[in-house]
Tab-separated table of C-alpha atoms and ligand atoms in Angstrom:
chain	number	residue	atom	x	y	z
X	1	MET	CA	51.917	15.978	41.035
X	2	ARG	CA	55.209	15.150	38.785
X	3	ILE	CA	57.069	13.882	42.086
X	4	VAL	CA	54.427	11.780	42.953
X	5	PHE	CA	54.039	10.849	39.287
X	6	GLY	CA	58.028	10.236	39.517
X	7	ILE	CA	57.494	7.862	42.159
X	8	ALA	CA	54.847	5.448	40.890
X	9	LEU	CA	56.895	5.096	38.357
X	10	ALA	CA	60.159	4.469	40.134
X	11	LEU	CA	57.932	1.574	41.584
X	12	LEU	CA	56.648	0.563	38.146
X	13	THR	CA	59.883	-0.344	37.131
X	14	LEU	CA	60.960	-2.081	39.973
X	15	PRO	CA	60.341	-5.496	39.313
X	16	ALA	CA	62.531	-4.849	35.888
X	17	CYS	CA	65.340	-3.524	37.501
X	18	GLY	CA	65.316	-5.706	40.842
X	19	GLU	CA	65.860	-8.653	39.007
X	20	THR	CA	68.561	-9.500	40.307
X	21	LEU	CA	72.173	-11.354	39.175
X	22	VAL	CA	71.406	-14.721	39.759
X	23	GLU	CA	68.055	-14.540	37.926
X	24	ARG	CA	69.466	-12.598	35.046
X	25	GLY	CA	71.976	-15.663	34.743
X	26	ALA	CA	69.239	-18.485	35.239
X	27	TYR	CA	67.244	-16.602	32.617
X	28	LEU	CA	70.376	-16.938	30.186
X	29	VAL	CA	71.505	-20.541	31.349
X	30	GLY	CA	68.192	-21.856	31.051
X	31	SER	CA	66.217	-20.611	28.294
X	32	VAL	CA	67.887	-17.616	25.552
X	33	MET	CA	71.926	-19.861	25.908
X	34	ALA	CA	70.339	-23.100	26.515
X	35	CYS	CA	73.487	-24.342	28.224
X	36	HIS	CA	71.161	-27.587	29.349
X	37	ASN	CA	71.547	-29.042	26.100
X	38	CYS	CA	74.859	-29.474	26.038
X	39	HIS	CA	75.701	-29.510	29.242
X	40	THR	CA	72.672	-31.512	31.656
X	41	PRO	CA	72.697	-35.158	31.245
X	42	ARG	CA	69.113	-36.835	29.106
X	43	GLY	CA	67.069	-39.472	30.776
X	44	PRO	CA	64.590	-41.450	29.227
X	45	GLN	CA	62.194	-38.370	29.934
X	46	GLY	CA	64.770	-36.495	28.549
X	47	LEU	CA	66.979	-33.485	30.295
X	48	ASP	CA	67.569	-34.050	33.831
X	49	LEU	CA	67.193	-31.214	35.932
X	50	SER	CA	68.090	-33.321	39.198
X	51	ARG	CA	71.611	-33.525	37.901
X	52	ALA	CA	71.941	-29.864	35.616
X	53	LEU	CA	75.242	-28.551	34.262
X	54	SER	CA	76.900	-32.061	35.157
X	55	GLY	CA	78.127	-32.938	31.805
X	56	GLY	CA	75.714	-33.705	28.686
X	57	SER	CA	75.175	-36.950	27.512
X	58	GLN	CA	76.336	-36.160	23.474
X	59	VAL	CA	79.436	-37.312	22.308
X	60	PHE	CA	80.639	-34.847	19.732
X	61	ASP	CA	82.577	-36.570	17.652
X	62	GLU	CA	84.111	-34.321	14.928
X	63	PRO	CA	86.883	-34.803	12.636
X	64	ALA	CA	89.023	-32.027	15.262
X	65	PHE	CA	88.058	-33.202	18.418
X	66	LYS	CA	85.807	-35.880	20.613
X	67	VAL	CA	84.411	-33.795	23.333
X	68	THR	CA	81.496	-33.573	25.392
X	69	GLY	CA	79.898	-31.138	27.679
X	70	SER	CA	81.731	-30.925	31.165
X	71	ASN	CA	80.682	-31.128	34.011
X	72	ILE	CA	80.355	-27.410	34.965
X	73	THR	CA	78.487	-27.192	38.811
X	74	PRO	CA	80.785	-25.946	40.988
X	75	ASP	CA	82.149	-29.489	42.060
X	76	LYS	CA	85.255	-29.194	43.018
X	77	ASP	CA	86.866	-32.403	41.621
X	78	THR	CA	84.523	-32.753	38.839
X	79	GLY	CA	83.353	-29.163	37.670
X	80	ILE	CA	84.282	-25.841	37.587
X	81	GLY	CA	84.414	-25.250	41.583
X	82	ASN	CA	88.249	-24.346	41.250
X	83	TRP	CA	87.943	-21.672	39.228
X	84	SER	CA	87.604	-18.003	40.093
X	85	ASP	CA	84.990	-15.522	38.447
X	86	ALA	CA	87.584	-13.866	36.212
X	87	GLU	CA	88.782	-17.059	35.259
X	88	LEU	CA	84.716	-18.011	34.540
X	89	LYS	CA	84.404	-14.989	32.586
X	90	ARG	CA	87.589	-14.689	30.733
X	91	PHE	CA	86.705	-18.918	29.308
X	92	LEU	CA	83.107	-17.438	28.482
X	93	VAL	CA	84.419	-14.857	25.793
X	94	SER	CA	87.852	-17.173	24.897
X	95	GLY	CA	87.413	-20.588	25.450
X	96	ILE	CA	90.563	-20.658	27.363
X	97	ARG	CA	90.463	-22.728	30.709
X	98	PRO	CA	92.321	-21.702	33.662
X	99	ASN	CA	95.132	-24.425	32.762
X	100	GLY	CA	95.704	-22.808	29.353
X	101	THR	CA	94.233	-24.963	27.057
X	102	LYS	CA	91.281	-24.280	24.302
X	103	VAL	CA	87.964	-25.637	24.023
X	104	ALA	CA	86.595	-27.399	21.217
X	105	PRO	CA	84.668	-24.797	18.989
X	106	ILE	CA	81.199	-26.485	19.495
X	107	MET	CA	81.115	-24.599	22.561
X	108	PRO	CA	80.494	-21.537	21.307
X	109	THR	CA	82.543	-18.762	23.276
X	110	ALA	CA	83.448	-17.329	19.841
X	111	PHE	CA	79.688	-15.850	19.880
X	112	TYR	CA	79.569	-15.110	23.756
X	113	THR	CA	82.688	-12.455	23.168
X	114	VAL	CA	79.427	-9.776	22.466
X	115	LEU	CA	78.739	-10.689	26.172
X	116	THR	CA	77.852	-7.636	28.461
X	117	GLY	CA	79.813	-7.150	31.665
X	118	ARG	CA	76.869	-7.232	33.427
X	119	ASP	CA	75.336	-10.908	32.279
X	120	LEU	CA	79.195	-11.851	32.337
X	121	ASP	CA	78.737	-11.595	36.010
X	122	ALA	CA	74.662	-12.909	35.736
X	123	LEU	CA	76.586	-16.204	34.119
X	124	THR	CA	79.175	-16.104	36.672
X	125	ALA	CA	77.148	-15.802	39.810
X	126	TYR	CA	74.447	-18.498	38.745
X	127	LEU	CA	76.604	-21.398	37.430
X	128	ARG	CA	78.263	-20.576	41.486
X	129	SER	CA	74.712	-20.826	42.459
X	130	VAL	CA	73.514	-24.373	41.121
X	131	PRO	CA	74.396	-27.755	43.340
X	132	SER	CA	77.493	-29.605	43.131
X	133	VAL	CA	77.159	-32.861	41.168
X	134	ARG	CA	79.802	-35.026	41.408
X	135	HIS	CA	79.793	-36.795	37.724
X	136	GLU	CA	83.487	-36.938	35.634
X	137	THR	CA	83.071	-36.840	32.164
X	138	ARG	CA	84.863	-38.141	29.580
X	139	ALA	CA	88.364	-36.687	28.697
X	140	PRO	CA	88.064	-33.739	25.302
X	141	GLU	CA	90.757	-35.780	22.585
X	142	TYR	CA	91.975	-32.654	20.682
X	143	LYS	CA	92.981	-34.544	17.082
X	144	ILE	CA	93.829	-31.727	14.909
X	145	ALA	CA	94.966	-27.537	15.335
X	146	LEU	CA	91.135	-26.071	16.644
X	147	LYS	CA	90.835	-22.944	14.126
X	148	SER	CA	89.586	-20.004	15.679
X	149	GLU	CA	86.890	-17.826	13.687
X	150	VAL	CA	84.936	-14.471	14.502
X	151	PRO	CA	81.255	-15.726	13.958
X	152	THR	CA	78.971	-13.049	12.112
X	153	TYR	CA	77.818	-9.777	14.484
X	154	ALA	CA	80.440	-10.920	17.488
X	155	GLY	CA	83.776	-10.236	18.400
X	156	LYS	CA	82.883	-6.948	20.309
X	157	GLN	CA	81.016	-6.801	23.843
X	158	ALA	CA	77.944	-5.292	23.755
X	159	SER	CA	77.070	-2.497	26.035
X	160	GLU	CA	73.729	-2.348	27.968
X	161	GLN	CA	72.261	0.586	26.940
X	162	GLU	CA	71.870	-0.944	23.323
X	163	LEU	CA	70.490	-3.718	24.321
X	164	SER	CA	67.224	-1.317	25.321
X	165	ASP	CA	66.930	-0.472	20.636
X	166	GLN	CA	64.618	-3.652	19.775
X	167	LEU	CA	66.707	-4.482	16.566
X	168	ALA	CA	70.382	-3.895	19.034
X	169	ARG	CA	68.700	-6.335	21.425
X	170	GLY	CA	67.711	-9.012	18.937
X	171	ARG	CA	71.048	-9.075	17.345
X	172	TYR	CA	72.710	-9.523	20.550
X	173	LEU	CA	70.216	-12.537	21.425
X	174	LEU	CA	70.448	-14.161	18.133
X	175	THR	CA	74.682	-14.117	18.553
X	176	ILE	CA	74.702	-15.020	22.047
X	177	ALA	CA	72.017	-17.867	21.157
X	178	HIS	CA	74.153	-18.998	18.860
X	179	CYS	CA	71.208	-19.286	16.366
X	180	LEU	CA	74.189	-18.763	13.370
X	181	GLU	CA	76.780	-21.273	14.415
X	182	CYS	CA	73.915	-24.110	13.250
X	183	HIS	CA	72.434	-22.440	10.851
X	184	THR	CA	75.725	-21.119	8.562
X	185	PRO	CA	76.994	-23.645	6.660
X	186	GLU	CA	80.507	-24.700	6.560
X	187	GLY	CA	82.586	-23.380	3.967
X	188	PRO	CA	85.645	-25.405	1.598
X	189	SER	CA	88.158	-25.202	4.427
X	190	ALA	CA	85.613	-26.752	7.096
X	191	VAL	CA	85.524	-23.444	9.419
X	192	HIS	CA	81.735	-21.668	9.157
X	193	ASP	CA	81.171	-19.343	6.072
X	194	PHE	CA	80.254	-16.232	7.766
X	195	ALA	CA	81.691	-14.415	5.232
X	196	ALA	CA	79.387	-15.157	2.331
X	197	ALA	CA	76.379	-17.565	3.406
X	198	SER	CA	75.796	-16.194	7.059
X	199	GLY	CA	71.842	-17.792	7.976
X	200	LYS	CA	71.744	-20.023	5.360
X	201	GLY	CA	71.402	-22.979	6.575
X	202	GLY	CA	72.145	-26.489	5.715
X	203	ARG	CA	74.601	-28.508	8.269
X	204	THR	CA	73.537	-31.615	8.676
X	205	PHE	CA	73.283	-33.025	12.634
X	206	ARG	CA	73.414	-36.468	13.578
X	207	GLY	CA	72.127	-38.126	16.479
X	208	PRO	CA	70.046	-40.263	18.489
X	209	TRP	CA	66.939	-38.619	16.454
X	210	GLY	CA	68.561	-39.673	13.121
X	211	GLU	CA	69.700	-36.790	10.944
X	212	SER	CA	68.531	-32.967	10.684
X	213	VAL	CA	69.466	-30.089	8.658
X	214	SER	CA	69.361	-26.837	9.784
X	215	SER	CA	67.375	-24.675	7.569
X	216	ASN	CA	67.615	-20.812	6.227
X	217	ILE	CA	67.108	-18.231	8.480
X	218	THR	CA	67.575	-15.116	6.527
X	219	PRO	CA	64.318	-13.548	4.961
X	220	ASP	CA	65.045	-15.068	1.303
X	221	ARG	CA	61.677	-15.765	0.389
X	222	ALA	CA	62.138	-18.780	-1.554
X	223	PHE	CA	64.030	-20.643	0.931
X	224	GLY	CA	64.445	-18.860	3.749
X	225	LEU	CA	61.267	-17.315	6.366
X	226	GLY	CA	60.305	-14.587	4.188
X	227	GLN	CA	56.992	-15.255	3.551
X	228	TRP	CA	56.445	-16.632	6.753
X	229	SER	CA	54.299	-13.995	9.976
X	230	ASP	CA	55.715	-13.339	13.134
X	231	ASP	CA	53.761	-15.836	14.999
X	232	GLU	CA	55.367	-18.832	12.664
X	233	ILE	CA	58.745	-18.109	13.038
X	234	LYS	CA	58.031	-18.200	16.934
X	235	ARG	CA	56.169	-21.104	16.982
X	236	ALA	CA	58.798	-22.815	15.219
X	237	ILE	CA	62.147	-21.241	18.015
X	238	THR	CA	59.424	-22.425	20.641
X	239	GLN	CA	57.500	-25.120	19.847
X	240	GLY	CA	59.843	-26.445	16.617
X	241	ILE	CA	56.691	-26.652	14.890
X	242	ALA	CA	57.224	-25.831	10.831
X	243	ARG	CA	55.176	-23.643	8.686
X	244	ASP	CA	53.221	-26.706	7.151
X	245	GLY	CA	52.809	-27.601	10.796
X	246	HIS	CA	55.341	-31.010	10.897
X	247	LYS	CA	57.719	-31.530	13.756
X	248	LEU	CA	61.044	-30.259	13.513
X	249	LYS	CA	63.570	-32.317	14.817
X	250	PRO	CA	67.252	-31.435	17.739
X	251	PRO	CA	68.879	-30.109	18.227
X	252	MET	CA	67.866	-26.622	18.265
X	253	ALA	CA	66.512	-25.742	22.065
X	254	TYR	CA	63.117	-25.734	21.304
X	255	ALA	CA	61.821	-26.322	24.909
X	256	ALA	CA	64.757	-23.515	26.647
X	257	TYR	CA	63.630	-21.354	23.798
X	258	ALA	CA	59.834	-22.021	24.891
X	259	SER	CA	60.446	-19.645	28.149
X	260	MET	CA	61.826	-16.728	26.749
X	261	THR	CA	60.656	-13.261	26.964
X	262	ALA	CA	57.812	-11.798	24.814
X	263	GLN	CA	60.115	-8.791	24.035
X	264	ASP	CA	63.276	-10.758	24.021
X	265	LEU	CA	61.196	-13.090	21.371
X	266	ASP	CA	59.794	-10.307	19.684
X	267	ALA	CA	63.475	-8.500	19.201
X	268	ILE	CA	64.875	-11.751	17.855
X	269	VAL	CA	62.237	-12.125	14.983
X	270	ALA	CA	62.409	-8.277	14.021
X	271	PHE	CA	66.242	-8.783	13.862
X	272	LEU	CA	66.060	-12.024	11.554
X	273	ARG	CA	64.122	-9.347	9.500
X	274	THR	CA	67.277	-7.396	8.445
X	275	LEU	CA	69.640	-10.630	7.827
X	276	PRO	CA	70.843	-10.744	4.214
X	277	PRO	CA	68.457	-12.643	2.167
X	278	ARG	CA	70.543	-15.413	0.867
I	1	HEC	C1	76.370	-26.768	21.734
I	1	HEC	C2	77.007	-26.961	22.939
I	1	HEC	C3	77.549	-26.317	24.213
I	1	HEC	C4	76.236	-25.338	24.819
I	1	HEC	C5	74.587	-24.651	23.993
I	1	HEC	C6	76.798	-24.211	26.148
I	1	HEC	N1	77.880	-25.742	25.750
I	1	HEC	FE1	79.949	-24.883	27.263
I	1	HEC	N2	80.646	-26.717	26.269
I	1	HEC	C7	80.405	-27.570	25.408
I	1	HEC	C8	81.555	-28.922	24.930
I	1	HEC	C9	80.989	-29.543	24.051
I	1	HEC	C10	82.488	-28.283	26.063
I	1	HEC	C11	83.955	-29.298	26.728
I	1	HEC	C12	84.445	-28.994	24.959
I	1	HEC	C13	86.270	-29.484	25.441
I	1	HEC	O1	85.746	-30.135	26.339
I	1	HEC	O2	86.940	-29.242	24.318
I	1	HEC	C14	82.496	-27.378	26.982
I	1	HEC	C15	82.325	-26.811	27.831
I	1	HEC	C16	82.202	-26.100	28.577
I	1	HEC	C17	83.025	-25.661	30.010
I	1	HEC	C18	84.864	-25.447	30.295
I	1	HEC	C19	84.058	-26.566	31.142
I	1	HEC	C20	85.925	-27.044	31.844
I	1	HEC	O3	85.834	-27.953	32.497
I	1	HEC	O4	86.738	-26.948	31.422
I	1	HEC	C21	82.065	-24.245	30.282
I	1	HEC	C22	82.756	-23.596	32.206
I	1	HEC	C23	81.188	-24.380	29.637
I	1	HEC	N3	81.253	-25.105	28.442
I	1	HEC	C24	80.004	-23.452	30.161
I	1	HEC	C25	79.025	-22.944	29.480
I	1	HEC	C26	77.923	-22.061	29.601
I	1	HEC	C27	77.730	-21.489	30.699
I	1	HEC	C28	76.767	-22.505	28.648
I	1	HEC	C29	75.991	-21.592	28.632
I	1	HEC	C30	75.649	-20.163	28.758
I	1	HEC	C31	77.068	-23.155	27.294
I	1	HEC	N4	78.492	-23.669	28.360
I	1	HEC	C32	76.681	-23.933	26.360
I	1	HEC	C33	79.067	-27.118	24.656
I	1	HEC	C34	78.822	-26.300	24.859
I	2	HEC	C1	72.323	-27.120	17.716
I	2	HEC	C2	71.905	-26.134	16.768
I	2	HEC	C3	70.537	-25.009	16.243
I	2	HEC	C4	70.951	-23.786	16.791
I	2	HEC	C5	71.803	-23.752	18.167
I	2	HEC	C6	69.636	-23.270	16.685
I	2	HEC	N1	68.955	-23.754	15.568
I	2	HEC	FE1	66.922	-23.434	14.451
I	2	HEC	N2	67.143	-25.058	13.262
I	2	HEC	C7	68.278	-26.020	13.669
I	2	HEC	C8	67.686	-27.646	12.915
I	2	HEC	C9	69.029	-28.899	12.762
I	2	HEC	C10	66.574	-27.124	12.191
I	2	HEC	C11	65.851	-27.410	11.538
I	2	HEC	C12	65.174	-28.871	12.211
I	2	HEC	C13	64.076	-29.884	11.273
I	2	HEC	O1	64.037	-29.401	10.150
I	2	HEC	O2	63.911	-31.012	11.716
I	2	HEC	C14	66.063	-25.519	12.716
I	2	HEC	C15	64.997	-24.759	12.713
I	2	HEC	C16	64.674	-23.791	12.587
I	2	HEC	C17	63.729	-22.860	12.186
I	2	HEC	C18	62.386	-23.613	11.387
I	2	HEC	C19	62.686	-22.975	9.591
I	2	HEC	C20	62.768	-24.071	8.332
I	2	HEC	O3	62.048	-23.648	7.596
I	2	HEC	O4	61.520	-24.622	9.095
I	2	HEC	C21	63.694	-21.663	12.617
I	2	HEC	C22	62.923	-20.606	12.376
I	2	HEC	C23	65.153	-21.489	13.535
I	2	HEC	N3	65.451	-22.751	12.995
I	2	HEC	C24	65.463	-20.157	14.120
I	2	HEC	C25	66.369	-20.398	14.738
I	2	HEC	C26	66.417	-19.188	15.346
I	2	HEC	C27	66.421	-17.736	16.077
I	2	HEC	C28	68.259	-20.083	16.639
I	2	HEC	C29	68.561	-19.017	17.049
I	2	HEC	C30	67.622	-18.348	18.835
I	2	HEC	C31	68.108	-20.853	16.154
I	2	HEC	N4	67.362	-21.797	15.280
I	2	HEC	C32	69.267	-21.777	16.894
I	2	HEC	C33	69.059	-25.898	14.288
I	2	HEC	C34	69.760	-24.998	15.479
């Protein structure tokens, strides 16, 4: 009896374990980590997935740099087809390209330092599997020396075992989704004020949508999400609808987050409740 039960259980859990690396990578890229938001060109209908990951349309013009999301398809001339798997993994957690140059921090590699070994394998496997697209993107301009940052909850690789705990999973997902990159204001030295204001919001984003200012996503009852229900928070993340029903503006990747699993979304919301209120 116990053996039969054991086999039944093994079969039931098979689909989750059977997820291939490429499938896991597709999920991370397309959903939680929202790579398309910066790396896929936009047409009049929004993201042009027929040229997925061949370089973003948006130019990030900041005091320190002027860059655009690179072509990360396996094209050898204009993409990352010449990078080895090891080089790509090292880049994702350090921001250092195979040629030794450092990427602008708008590419959230400082947050990707937590990526588990399996998720690094998954991202690599998936990026190798997407169609090559030949598309030259504009060369990056670096105006002043780039400062490195260690964002809240980042800096140390997570383990697969940790991810079975809901809060640890939520912390991991919140980090690789780089929520706190946009939701933390800059301090006096023009780097994020992670120490005193993580999650407090107040960053301004300009683009075709005009201007948007990131919100306070800490559990503060007056300024943050303290009075929001779980469903209201989930609706904001996945549908871009504020508590009072108005439509939220870009650049938050609502459409990508909409395909997050229920388990992952629950974990993020549970973890948001534990941020220090600001
Ligand atoms: C917030 C925007 C943003 C997100 C999200 C983002 N990137 Fe980037 N990424 C960039 C920008 C901008 C650059 C180029 C910066 C530069 O040239 O200094 C870049 C550079 C890169 C490069 C280096 C390519 C080269 O030719 O030098 C790789 C690889 C890369 N990103 C992969 C990814 C992957 C994989 C994801 C998702 C897991 C991702 N990026 C998410 C903005 C982003
Ligand atoms: C690329 C920047 C960016 C990223 C990444 C980002 N957000 Fe946002 N988010 C914003 C901006 C800007 C707004 C405000 C939009 C507006 O007011 O129209 C916002 C709004 C919100 C809101 C609505 C709050 C309110 O008071 O209306 C919630 C909740 C939220 N974000 C949570 C998250 C979570 C959780 C993540 C990570 C999974 C995340 N955000 C990632 C930029 C970002």
